[in-house]
Tab-separated table of C-alpha atoms and ligand atoms in Angstrom:
chain	number	residue	atom	x	y	z
A	1	MET	CA	0.000	0.000	0.000
A	2	TYR	CA	2.806	2.329	1.014
A	3	PHE	CA	4.615	1.479	-2.249
A	4	ILE	CA	1.559	2.348	-4.389
A	5	PHE	CA	1.089	5.631	-2.547
A	6	ALA	CA	4.812	6.531	-2.938
A	7	THR	CA	4.764	5.716	-6.668
A	8	PHE	CA	1.619	7.809	-7.134
A	9	ALA	CA	3.137	10.772	-5.218
A	10	LEU	CA	6.317	10.492	-7.255
A	11	LEU	CA	4.343	10.492	-10.516
A	12	ILE	CA	2.416	13.631	-9.480
A	13	TYR	CA	5.711	15.268	-8.473
A	14	PHE	CA	7.354	14.469	-11.829
A	15	TYR	CA	4.281	15.509	-13.747
A	16	SER	CA	3.995	18.899	-12.037
A	17	THR	CA	7.739	19.675	-12.200
A	18	SER	CA	7.965	18.628	-15.829
A	19	LEU	CA	4.919	20.773	-16.575
A	20	LEU	CA	6.651	23.670	-14.850
A	21	PHE	CA	9.839	22.849	-16.717
A	22	PHE	CA	7.917	22.716	-19.979
A	23	LEU	CA	6.230	26.047	-19.257
A	24	LEU	CA	9.595	27.644	-18.447
A	25	LEU	CA	11.080	26.204	-21.616
A	26	TRP	CA	8.161	27.505	-23.646
A	27	TYR	CA	8.538	30.974	-22.139
A	28	ASN	CA	12.254	31.002	-22.891
A	29	PHE	CA	11.874	29.839	-26.420
A	30	PHE	CA	8.737	31.651	-27.416
A	31	GLY	CA	8.340	34.394	-24.768
A	32	ASP	CA	11.930	35.621	-25.036
A	33	PHE	CA	12.205	34.666	-28.662
A	34	MET	CA	10.450	37.891	-29.471
A	35	ASN	CA	13.045	40.029	-27.709
A	36	VAL	CA	15.919	41.429	-29.733
A	37	ILE	CA	19.285	42.718	-28.561
A	38	ILE	CA	20.778	45.664	-30.453
A	39	LYS	CA	24.466	46.365	-29.989
A	40	PRO	CA	26.124	49.762	-30.538
A	41	LYS	CA	27.271	50.194	-34.128
A	42	LYS	CA	30.014	52.409	-35.562
A	43	SER	CA	29.006	52.946	-39.154
A	44	ILE	CA	27.001	51.544	-42.044
A	45	ASN	CA	28.290	51.307	-45.610
A	46	GLY	CA	27.285	49.825	-48.942
A	47	LYS	CA	24.119	49.015	-50.823
A	48	PHE	CA	21.023	47.668	-49.106
A	49	LEU	CA	17.999	46.030	-50.644
A	50	ILE	CA	14.865	47.506	-49.077
A	51	PRO	CA	11.587	45.514	-49.053
A	52	SER	CA	8.738	46.466	-51.364
A	53	ASP	CA	6.156	49.133	-50.692
A	54	LYS	CA	3.412	48.074	-48.317
A	55	SER	CA	0.783	50.618	-49.414
A	56	ILE	CA	1.205	49.788	-53.101
A	57	SER	CA	1.214	46.000	-52.459
A	58	HIS	CA	-2.122	46.205	-50.591
A	59	ARG	CA	-3.736	48.284	-53.321
A	60	ALA	CA	-2.475	46.020	-56.111
A	61	VAL	CA	-4.161	42.955	-54.542
A	62	MET	CA	-7.380	44.858	-53.870
A	63	LEU	CA	-7.736	46.366	-57.344
A	64	GLY	CA	-6.474	43.167	-58.984
A	65	SER	CA	-9.247	41.231	-57.217
A	66	ILE	CA	-12.053	43.473	-58.496
A	67	ALA	CA	-10.600	43.990	-61.981
A	68	ASN	CA	-11.373	41.724	-64.914
A	69	GLY	CA	-8.545	39.334	-65.715
A	70	ARG	CA	-5.111	38.366	-64.498
A	71	THR	CA	-3.123	41.007	-62.609
A	72	GLU	CA	0.605	40.287	-62.238
A	73	ILE	CA	2.426	41.918	-59.357
A	74	GLU	CA	6.215	41.974	-59.411
A	75	ASN	CA	8.053	42.611	-56.095
A	76	PHE	CA	4.936	42.122	-53.976
A	77	LEU	CA	5.716	42.682	-50.272
A	78	GLU	CA	5.300	39.354	-48.476
A	79	SER	CA	4.819	40.875	-45.030
A	80	ALA	CA	2.187	39.981	-42.453
A	81	ASP	CA	-0.012	43.005	-43.297
A	82	CYS	CA	-0.075	42.334	-47.042
A	83	LEU	CA	-0.582	38.597	-46.532
A	84	ALA	CA	-3.659	39.504	-44.460
A	85	THR	CA	-5.042	41.377	-47.478
A	86	ILE	CA	-4.433	38.353	-49.717
A	87	ASP	CA	-6.160	36.146	-47.173
A	88	CYS	CA	-9.276	38.364	-47.142
A	89	PHE	CA	-9.667	38.212	-50.938
A	90	ARG	CA	-8.970	34.467	-51.084
A	91	LYS	CA	-11.816	34.046	-48.603
A	92	MET	CA	-14.020	35.894	-51.088
A	93	GLY	CA	-13.213	33.438	-53.869
A	94	ILE	CA	-10.286	35.145	-55.616
A	95	ASN	CA	-7.421	32.946	-56.811
A	96	ILE	CA	-4.168	34.499	-55.661
A	97	PHE	CA	-0.881	32.630	-56.022
A	98	PHE	CA	2.816	33.021	-56.765
A	99	GLU	CA	4.174	32.120	-60.189
A	100	ASN	CA	7.816	32.765	-61.107
A	101	LYS	CA	8.168	35.072	-58.091
A	102	LYS	CA	5.235	37.221	-59.266
A	103	LEU	CA	1.974	37.405	-57.370
A	104	ILE	CA	-0.907	36.540	-59.671
A	105	VAL	CA	-4.392	37.797	-58.847
A	106	GLU	CA	-7.168	36.320	-60.982
A	107	GLY	CA	-9.657	39.168	-60.742
A	108	LYS	CA	-13.358	38.441	-61.168
A	109	GLY	CA	-14.600	41.944	-61.858
A	110	LEU	CA	-16.318	44.578	-59.734
A	111	HIS	CA	-19.155	42.201	-58.822
A	112	GLY	CA	-17.252	38.900	-58.753
A	113	LEU	CA	-16.478	38.605	-55.021
A	114	LYS	CA	-18.246	35.759	-53.142
A	115	PRO	CA	-19.572	35.940	-49.571
A	116	PRO	CA	-16.818	34.649	-47.254
A	117	SER	CA	-17.669	31.618	-45.118
A	118	SER	CA	-16.241	33.335	-41.999
A	119	ASN	CA	-15.187	36.797	-40.779
A	120	LEU	CA	-12.431	38.585	-42.658
A	121	ASP	CA	-9.407	38.999	-40.377
A	122	VAL	CA	-7.088	41.910	-41.205
A	123	LYS	CA	-4.803	41.101	-38.223
A	124	ASN	CA	-2.720	44.280	-37.495
A	125	SER	CA	-3.404	46.021	-40.799
A	126	GLY	CA	-5.295	49.322	-40.601
A	127	THR	CA	-4.823	49.817	-44.339
A	128	THR	CA	-6.559	46.515	-45.091
A	129	MET	CA	-9.477	47.240	-42.778
A	130	ARG	CA	-10.133	50.788	-43.956
A	131	LEU	CA	-9.599	50.237	-47.681
A	132	ILE	CA	-11.445	46.931	-47.911
A	133	SER	CA	-14.474	48.529	-46.183
A	134	GLY	CA	-14.887	50.793	-49.216
A	135	ILE	CA	-15.000	47.786	-51.544
A	136	LEU	CA	-17.224	45.716	-49.248
A	137	SER	CA	-19.772	48.536	-48.885
A	138	GLY	CA	-20.606	47.966	-52.557
A	139	GLN	CA	-21.125	44.164	-52.402
A	140	ASN	CA	-24.421	42.302	-52.287
A	141	PHE	CA	-23.560	40.143	-49.256
A	142	ASP	CA	-23.166	40.543	-45.477
A	143	VAL	CA	-19.635	40.559	-44.156
A	144	GLU	CA	-17.854	41.133	-40.852
A	145	ILE	CA	-14.283	42.448	-40.665
A	146	THR	CA	-12.174	41.946	-37.575
A	147	GLY	CA	-8.506	42.129	-36.557
A	148	ASP	CA	-6.064	41.981	-33.652
A	149	GLU	CA	-6.305	43.829	-30.311
A	150	SER	CA	-4.475	46.903	-31.667
A	151	ILE	CA	-6.794	47.312	-34.631
A	152	LYS	CA	-9.850	47.023	-32.369
A	153	LYS	CA	-8.705	50.193	-30.574
A	154	ARG	CA	-8.148	52.281	-33.698
A	155	PRO	CA	-10.830	54.747	-34.865
A	156	MET	CA	-13.016	53.431	-37.670
A	157	ASP	CA	-15.657	56.182	-37.462
A	158	ARG	CA	-13.488	58.146	-39.879
A	159	ILE	CA	-14.524	55.684	-42.622
A	160	ILE	CA	-17.950	54.777	-41.188
A	161	THR	CA	-19.084	58.433	-41.471
A	162	PRO	CA	-18.337	59.051	-45.178
A	163	LEU	CA	-19.330	55.524	-46.249
A	164	THR	CA	-22.657	55.915	-44.407
A	165	LYS	CA	-23.135	59.268	-46.198
A	166	MET	CA	-22.747	57.339	-49.455
A	167	GLY	CA	-25.582	55.039	-48.341
A	168	ALA	CA	-23.500	52.141	-46.987
A	169	ASP	CA	-24.862	49.991	-44.180
A	170	ILE	CA	-21.701	49.768	-42.061
A	171	LYS	CA	-21.727	49.451	-38.291
A	172	GLY	CA	-18.870	49.393	-35.799
A	173	LYS	CA	-18.657	48.482	-32.118
A	174	SER	CA	-19.837	51.557	-30.159
A	175	SER	CA	-20.273	53.155	-33.633
A	176	LYS	CA	-16.510	53.589	-33.809
A	177	PHE	CA	-14.442	50.434	-33.558
A	178	ALA	CA	-13.835	47.080	-35.242
A	179	PRO	CA	-15.316	44.534	-35.758
A	180	LEU	CA	-17.181	46.209	-38.606
A	181	LYS	CA	-20.408	44.726	-39.938
A	182	ILE	CA	-21.360	45.592	-43.503
A	183	LYS	CA	-24.668	44.741	-45.194
A	184	PRO	CA	-25.729	45.313	-48.801
A	185	SER	CA	-27.075	48.793	-49.492
A	186	PRO	CA	-27.101	50.963	-52.662
A	187	LEU	CA	-24.404	53.657	-52.789
A	188	ASN	CA	-24.504	57.200	-54.138
A	189	GLY	CA	-21.647	59.519	-55.021
A	190	ILE	CA	-20.826	62.249	-52.491
A	191	ASN	CA	-18.792	65.430	-52.213
A	192	TYR	CA	-16.642	65.011	-49.133
A	193	GLU	CA	-13.996	67.207	-47.617
A	194	LEU	CA	-11.657	65.038	-45.537
A	195	PRO	CA	-11.762	66.129	-41.872
A	196	VAL	CA	-8.610	64.053	-41.170
A	197	LYS	CA	-5.632	64.127	-43.506
A	198	SER	CA	-5.763	60.405	-44.198
A	199	ALA	CA	-4.973	58.443	-47.349
A	200	GLN	CA	-6.819	55.454	-45.910
A	201	VAL	CA	-10.061	57.416	-45.561
A	202	LYS	CA	-9.652	58.945	-49.027
A	203	SER	CA	-9.011	55.470	-50.499
A	204	ALA	CA	-12.025	53.881	-48.770
A	205	ILE	CA	-14.281	56.536	-50.355
A	206	LEU	CA	-12.646	56.172	-53.794
A	207	PHE	CA	-13.073	52.385	-53.686
A	208	ALA	CA	-16.722	52.709	-52.638
A	209	SER	CA	-17.282	55.252	-55.443
A	210	LEU	CA	-16.649	52.460	-57.966
A	211	TYR	CA	-20.003	51.006	-56.842
A	212	ALA	CA	-21.910	54.299	-56.467
A	213	ASN	CA	-24.532	56.002	-58.618
A	214	GLY	CA	-23.056	59.239	-59.902
A	215	GLN	CA	-19.817	61.104	-59.425
A	216	THR	CA	-17.835	61.323	-56.170
A	217	MET	CA	-15.598	64.215	-55.203
A	218	VAL	CA	-13.052	64.000	-52.377
A	219	ILE	CA	-11.485	67.271	-51.258
A	220	GLU	CA	-8.122	67.013	-49.524
A	221	PRO	CA	-7.111	69.898	-47.234
A	222	SER	CA	-3.486	68.930	-47.938
A	223	PRO	CA	-1.960	66.095	-49.974
A	224	THR	CA	-1.740	62.566	-48.555
A	225	ARG	CA	-0.215	59.563	-50.330
A	226	ASP	CA	-1.855	59.186	-53.742
A	227	HIS	CA	-1.097	55.548	-54.635
A	228	THR	CA	-4.828	54.774	-54.867
A	229	GLU	CA	-5.428	57.520	-57.439
A	230	ILE	CA	-2.378	56.462	-59.497
A	231	MET	CA	-3.379	52.801	-59.477
A	232	LEU	CA	-7.072	53.454	-60.159
A	233	GLU	CA	-6.072	55.413	-63.250
A	234	ALA	CA	-3.817	52.552	-64.392
A	235	PHE	CA	-6.689	50.059	-63.967
A	236	GLY	CA	-8.853	52.255	-66.240
A	237	ALA	CA	-10.984	54.143	-63.705
A	238	ASP	CA	-12.496	57.497	-64.674
A	239	ILE	CA	-10.559	59.598	-62.157
A	240	LYS	CA	-9.001	63.050	-62.321
A	241	LYS	CA	-7.390	65.502	-59.952
A	242	ILE	CA	-8.163	69.215	-60.105
A	243	GLY	CA	-6.301	71.178	-57.468
A	244	THR	CA	-7.301	69.756	-54.101
A	245	LYS	CA	-10.257	67.834	-55.595
A	246	ILE	CA	-10.243	64.210	-56.711
A	247	ILE	CA	-13.187	63.473	-58.977
A	248	ILE	CA	-14.185	59.913	-59.842
A	249	SER	CA	-17.135	58.471	-61.759
A	250	PRO	CA	-18.200	54.812	-61.776
A	251	ILE	CA	-17.344	52.678	-64.802
A	252	GLY	CA	-18.401	49.206	-65.963
A	253	GLU	CA	-15.128	47.446	-65.273
A	254	LEU	CA	-11.522	47.761	-64.190
A	255	ILE	CA	-8.908	46.092	-66.363
A	256	ALA	CA	-6.196	43.796	-64.965
A	257	GLN	CA	-2.655	45.220	-64.982
A	258	LYS	CA	1.013	44.327	-64.694
A	259	ILE	CA	2.389	46.144	-61.674
A	260	THR	CA	5.949	46.481	-60.438
A	261	VAL	CA	6.159	47.542	-56.798
A	262	PRO	CA	9.108	49.783	-55.827
A	263	SER	CA	10.904	49.501	-52.483
A	264	ASP	CA	9.166	51.170	-49.574
A	265	PHE	CA	10.408	54.659	-48.687
A	266	SER	CA	9.091	54.151	-45.137
A	267	SER	CA	11.357	51.084	-44.715
A	268	ALA	CA	14.270	52.911	-46.376
A	269	ALA	CA	13.877	55.633	-43.733
A	270	TYR	CA	15.567	53.473	-41.041
A	271	PHE	CA	18.652	53.034	-43.236
A	272	ILE	CA	18.674	56.734	-44.122
A	273	ALA	CA	18.621	57.446	-40.382
A	274	MET	CA	21.459	54.982	-39.627
A	275	ALA	CA	23.664	56.474	-42.338
A	276	LEU	CA	23.035	60.014	-41.106
A	277	VAL	CA	23.711	59.435	-37.415
A	278	LEU	CA	26.466	56.768	-37.527
A	279	GLU	CA	29.830	58.349	-38.280
A	280	ASN	CA	31.754	57.569	-41.494
A	281	SER	CA	28.714	56.047	-43.154
A	282	HIS	CA	27.861	56.064	-46.828
A	283	ILE	CA	24.999	54.044	-48.286
A	284	VAL	CA	23.024	53.721	-51.486
A	285	LEU	CA	19.449	52.430	-51.487
A	286	GLU	CA	18.273	51.459	-54.953
A	287	ASN	CA	14.841	51.425	-56.502
A	288	ILE	CA	13.036	53.318	-53.752
A	289	GLY	CA	9.540	54.738	-54.259
A	290	VAL	CA	9.932	58.518	-54.024
A	291	ASN	CA	6.356	59.549	-54.728
A	292	PRO	CA	6.247	63.250	-53.695
A	293	THR	CA	3.366	62.476	-51.305
A	294	ARG	CA	5.651	60.143	-49.329
A	295	ILE	CA	8.987	61.902	-48.969
A	296	GLY	CA	8.348	64.702	-46.497
A	297	LEU	CA	11.178	63.168	-44.436
A	298	ILE	CA	13.701	63.996	-47.179
A	299	HIS	CA	12.589	67.646	-47.213
A	300	ALA	CA	12.826	67.882	-43.425
A	301	LEU	CA	16.268	66.223	-43.337
A	302	CYS	CA	17.653	68.408	-46.137
A	303	GLU	CA	16.514	71.466	-44.174
A	304	MET	CA	18.504	70.051	-41.238
A	305	GLY	CA	21.611	69.858	-43.421
A	306	ALA	CA	21.554	66.165	-44.380
A	307	ASP	CA	23.814	64.944	-47.172
A	308	ILE	CA	21.220	63.098	-49.272
A	309	ASN	CA	21.169	62.701	-53.056
A	310	ILE	CA	18.228	61.457	-55.059
A	311	LEU	CA	19.644	59.775	-58.181
A	312	ASN	CA	18.250	58.227	-61.370
A	313	ASN	CA	14.715	59.574	-61.016
A	314	ARG	CA	12.343	57.525	-63.160
A	315	LYS	CA	8.658	56.532	-63.384
A	316	VAL	CA	7.531	52.917	-62.929
A	317	CYS	CA	3.808	52.094	-63.237
A	318	GLY	CA	2.941	55.752	-62.641
A	319	GLU	CA	5.048	55.956	-59.447
A	320	MET	CA	8.258	57.985	-59.064
A	321	VAL	CA	11.246	55.737	-58.286
A	322	ALA	CA	14.890	56.678	-57.581
A	323	ASP	CA	18.102	55.618	-55.848
A	324	ILE	CA	18.939	57.383	-52.602
A	325	GLU	CA	22.516	58.095	-51.516
A	326	VAL	CA	23.094	59.113	-47.899
A	327	LYS	CA	26.267	60.110	-46.030
A	328	SER	CA	26.851	60.823	-42.325
A	329	SER	CA	25.889	64.420	-41.681
A	330	LYS	CA	26.056	67.159	-39.091
A	331	LEU	CA	22.439	68.145	-38.583
A	332	ARG	CA	20.698	71.117	-36.979
A	333	GLY	CA	17.337	71.055	-35.206
A	334	ILE	CA	14.251	72.410	-36.996
A	335	LYS	CA	10.525	72.917	-36.468
A	336	ILE	CA	8.099	70.867	-38.570
A	337	GLY	CA	4.315	71.000	-38.737
A	338	GLY	CA	1.355	71.618	-41.067
A	339	ASP	CA	1.251	70.105	-44.550
A	340	ILE	CA	4.550	68.218	-44.278
A	341	ILE	CA	3.166	65.978	-41.488
A	342	PRO	CA	0.822	63.815	-43.635
A	343	ILE	CA	3.592	63.205	-46.185
A	344	MET	CA	5.995	61.922	-43.519
A	345	ILE	CA	3.474	60.538	-41.026
A	346	ASP	CA	4.992	57.037	-40.749
A	347	GLU	CA	8.528	58.427	-40.558
A	348	ILE	CA	8.014	60.691	-37.532
A	349	PRO	CA	9.184	58.087	-34.968
A	350	ILE	CA	12.493	57.631	-36.819
A	351	PHE	CA	12.688	61.395	-37.425
A	352	ALA	CA	12.528	61.853	-33.635
A	353	VAL	CA	15.530	59.521	-33.269
A	354	ILE	CA	17.510	61.443	-35.913
A	355	ALA	CA	16.652	64.728	-34.176
A	356	LEU	CA	18.359	63.488	-30.988
A	357	PHE	CA	21.679	63.812	-32.822
A	358	ALA	CA	21.049	67.208	-34.404
A	359	ASN	CA	22.440	70.407	-32.976
A	360	GLY	CA	19.704	72.259	-31.086
A	361	LYS	CA	16.019	71.806	-30.584
A	362	THR	CA	13.592	70.043	-32.943
A	363	ILE	CA	9.875	70.706	-32.581
A	364	ILE	CA	7.224	68.473	-34.156
A	365	GLU	CA	3.729	70.000	-34.320
A	366	ASN	CA	0.315	69.010	-35.741
A	367	ALA	CA	1.151	65.302	-35.506
A	368	GLU	CA	-1.741	64.206	-33.251
A	369	GLU	CA	-2.581	61.451	-35.794
A	370	LEU	CA	0.430	59.607	-34.352
A	371	MET	CA	-1.674	58.828	-31.293
A	372	VAL	CA	-4.023	56.561	-33.291
A	373	LYS	CA	-1.513	54.487	-35.226
A	374	GLU	CA	-0.568	50.859	-34.394
A	375	SER	CA	0.322	52.352	-30.972
A	376	ASN	CA	0.249	55.858	-29.521
A	377	ARG	CA	3.526	56.740	-31.215
A	378	ILE	CA	4.066	60.024	-29.336
A	379	PHE	CA	3.775	58.277	-25.977
A	380	ALA	CA	5.766	55.239	-27.120
A	381	MET	CA	8.742	57.167	-28.526
A	382	VAL	CA	8.949	59.661	-25.664
A	383	THR	CA	8.645	56.975	-22.970
A	384	GLU	CA	11.191	54.600	-24.491
A	385	LEU	CA	13.770	57.202	-25.583
A	386	LYS	CA	13.642	58.725	-22.080
A	387	LYS	CA	14.631	55.290	-20.715
A	388	MET	CA	17.784	55.663	-22.831
A	389	GLY	CA	18.501	59.085	-21.337
A	390	ALA	CA	17.159	61.180	-24.212
A	391	ASN	CA	15.987	64.715	-23.669
A	392	ILE	CA	12.557	64.488	-25.288
A	393	GLU	CA	9.120	65.717	-24.210
A	394	ALA	CA	5.621	64.941	-25.449
A	395	THR	CA	3.290	67.786	-26.404
A	396	PRO	CA	-0.451	67.430	-27.165
A	397	ASP	CA	0.311	67.214	-30.905
A	398	GLY	CA	3.917	66.171	-31.182
A	399	MET	CA	7.278	66.231	-29.439
A	400	ILE	CA	10.094	68.573	-28.468
A	401	ILE	CA	13.536	67.023	-28.812
A	402	SER	CA	16.783	68.496	-27.522
A	403	GLY	CA	19.560	67.295	-29.781
A	404	THR	CA	23.348	66.905	-29.577
A	405	HIS	CA	23.271	63.512	-27.873
A	406	THR	CA	26.558	61.914	-28.750
A	407	SER	CA	25.329	58.686	-27.217
A	408	LEU	CA	22.410	57.215	-25.359
A	409	LYS	CA	22.485	54.555	-22.662
A	410	GLY	CA	21.506	50.900	-22.885
A	411	ALA	CA	18.024	50.007	-21.605
A	412	ASN	CA	15.209	47.474	-21.696
A	413	LEU	CA	12.663	48.792	-24.156
A	414	GLU	CA	9.095	48.037	-25.194
A	415	SER	CA	7.963	47.969	-28.843
A	416	TYR	CA	4.245	48.271	-27.989
A	417	GLY	CA	3.773	45.647	-30.726
A	418	ASP	CA	4.329	48.459	-33.249
A	419	HIS	CA	6.753	47.789	-36.120
A	420	ARG	CA	7.754	51.427	-36.588
A	421	ILE	CA	8.502	51.850	-32.871
A	422	ALA	CA	10.636	48.659	-32.823
A	423	MET	CA	12.676	49.728	-35.879
A	424	SER	CA	13.119	53.328	-34.678
A	425	LEU	CA	14.327	52.147	-31.266
A	426	ALA	CA	16.731	49.729	-32.967
A	427	VAL	CA	18.393	52.677	-34.729
A	428	ALA	CA	18.556	54.607	-31.445
A	429	GLY	CA	20.130	51.500	-29.890
A	430	MET	CA	23.013	51.614	-32.355
A	431	LYS	CA	24.017	54.972	-30.844
A	432	ALA	CA	23.805	53.737	-27.230
A	433	ASP	CA	26.878	53.154	-25.072
A	434	SER	CA	25.772	49.574	-24.332
A	435	GLU	CA	23.254	47.136	-25.728
A	436	ILE	CA	19.490	47.654	-25.658
A	437	ILE	CA	16.794	44.982	-25.552
A	438	ILE	CA	13.587	45.518	-27.517
A	439	LYS	CA	10.656	43.423	-26.347
A	440	ASN	CA	8.137	41.964	-28.805
A	441	ALA	CA	10.358	42.995	-31.675
A	442	ASP	CA	8.876	40.422	-34.060
A	443	CYS	CA	6.176	43.004	-34.844
A	444	VAL	CA	8.569	44.233	-37.588
A	445	ASP	CA	7.117	41.366	-39.648
A	446	VAL	CA	4.159	43.513	-40.657
A	447	SER	CA	6.287	45.677	-42.965
A	448	PHE	CA	9.964	44.585	-42.864
A	449	PRO	CA	10.264	40.866	-42.014
A	450	ASP	CA	14.085	40.592	-42.168
A	451	PHE	CA	14.872	43.981	-40.626
A	452	PHE	CA	17.072	42.670	-37.808
A	453	LYS	CA	19.060	40.408	-40.145
A	454	LYS	CA	19.603	43.270	-42.566
A	455	ILE	CA	20.884	45.765	-40.007
A	456	GLU	CA	23.482	43.181	-38.947
A	457	LEU	CA	25.053	43.589	-42.382
A	458	GLY	CA	26.477	47.043	-41.608
A	459	ASN	CA	29.773	47.299	-39.704
B	1	S3P	C1	-1.486	54.345	-45.349
B	1	S3P	C2	-1.861	55.584	-44.933
B	1	S3P	C3	-1.414	56.173	-43.663
B	1	S3P	C4	-0.213	55.450	-43.098
B	1	S3P	C5	-0.379	53.964	-43.152
B	1	S3P	C6	-0.552	53.492	-44.577
B	1	S3P	C7	-2.008	53.837	-46.637
B	1	S3P	O1	-2.460	56.078	-42.718
B	1	S3P	O2	0.018	55.872	-41.776
B	1	S3P	O3	0.759	53.331	-42.604
B	1	S3P	O4	-1.462	52.846	-47.175
B	1	S3P	O5	-2.961	54.433	-47.143
B	1	S3P	P1	-3.561	57.258	-42.562
B	1	S3P	O6	-4.355	57.290	-43.795
B	1	S3P	O7	-4.379	56.832	-41.383
B	1	S3P	O8	-2.793	58.509	-42.294
């Protein structure tokens, strides 16, 4: 009896300790797996291949899916966000596959999408959720769009309001948040002045206008990225721009296209930053999208005295493309705000890091949109850079940064699950006097999957 009891007790002991052991192992492998260590770096030199443009990749899949025929996309960005877009359209019956490294989208026309058998899941991608809502508002089936915890906190009323004005039946949680439920309802064209300077809102309206009765006019208070307009024109839409007005009228069909996606300026921005702030650096980034509505960062940096050359300007599929040469530079602080903010919105976190190494004060104003991105980017950057000893303060619509930091100190940092925060902090970490740790750094997958491998290549 005693023997049976002892064996039983021993078994329970082994089971519970091995469970604990297993849990610890799991935490180490998977919990810590997401943490990245960045070591100080002296300089960066050479040529770097930057991943393809995220905004253009999303749009190519969306328009390809509702065009007639086979769209071929060269250099499609295979990141988590863009794969989420593919997944949504596959669920609605579109054949999307790789062939000879090109992404093929077998479009079924404006009215060829099928009701999905389950919710559409955009994961972390705000672009997917907002743009796809425009298309789905014009379909003749019910659909629900959901995403991860971050997306459920981001404002969707900015698209619900104009789409509802067009006649869409689109409802959000508390009228504002995802999941979004869309039911069939006839659409009409509208005249709409954008209250927020947002390319996603503009694009949602333009996509919905393809299904509307009559003309739609979107008025932009200041330019935001215009990839949707460029691509709609290429697919044969009846769209024109007159001053601040974009005017679009519905047509019978969109025609499949061959699209080549340039490298993403927003991803190039981290390498531009490294070259500027690491001494004795000289890099060339080839084939970068330099659409004028994306490169506010270049204008700001040139005003600060940056040594940047834009070479071999050319046009590919309606988009401006160039090579960018950057050398280490002595920078001076500046004040930015107003119309430049929307054309460098995703680059402001990395701009804040660059400003730490400029001479004097840099002031960022009118950037309150940063608070509703994948994280609150004003709070995230100020909190984490302060941990490294930076002299940076948050303001209600931006940041004030005191420059001339020759180095920062090592620290344990949080990415807030936001790719642009993780990559910006990584660049800051290269200028620290000892290593930094960035938690949950795998979030870079949404736009730049091999970022940490690539930055190892410098010296
Ligand atoms: C995007 C537009 C911007 C940008 C986002 C991508 C797009 O968002 O921040 O990363 O592809 O249209 P907003 O339209 O919310 O400014």
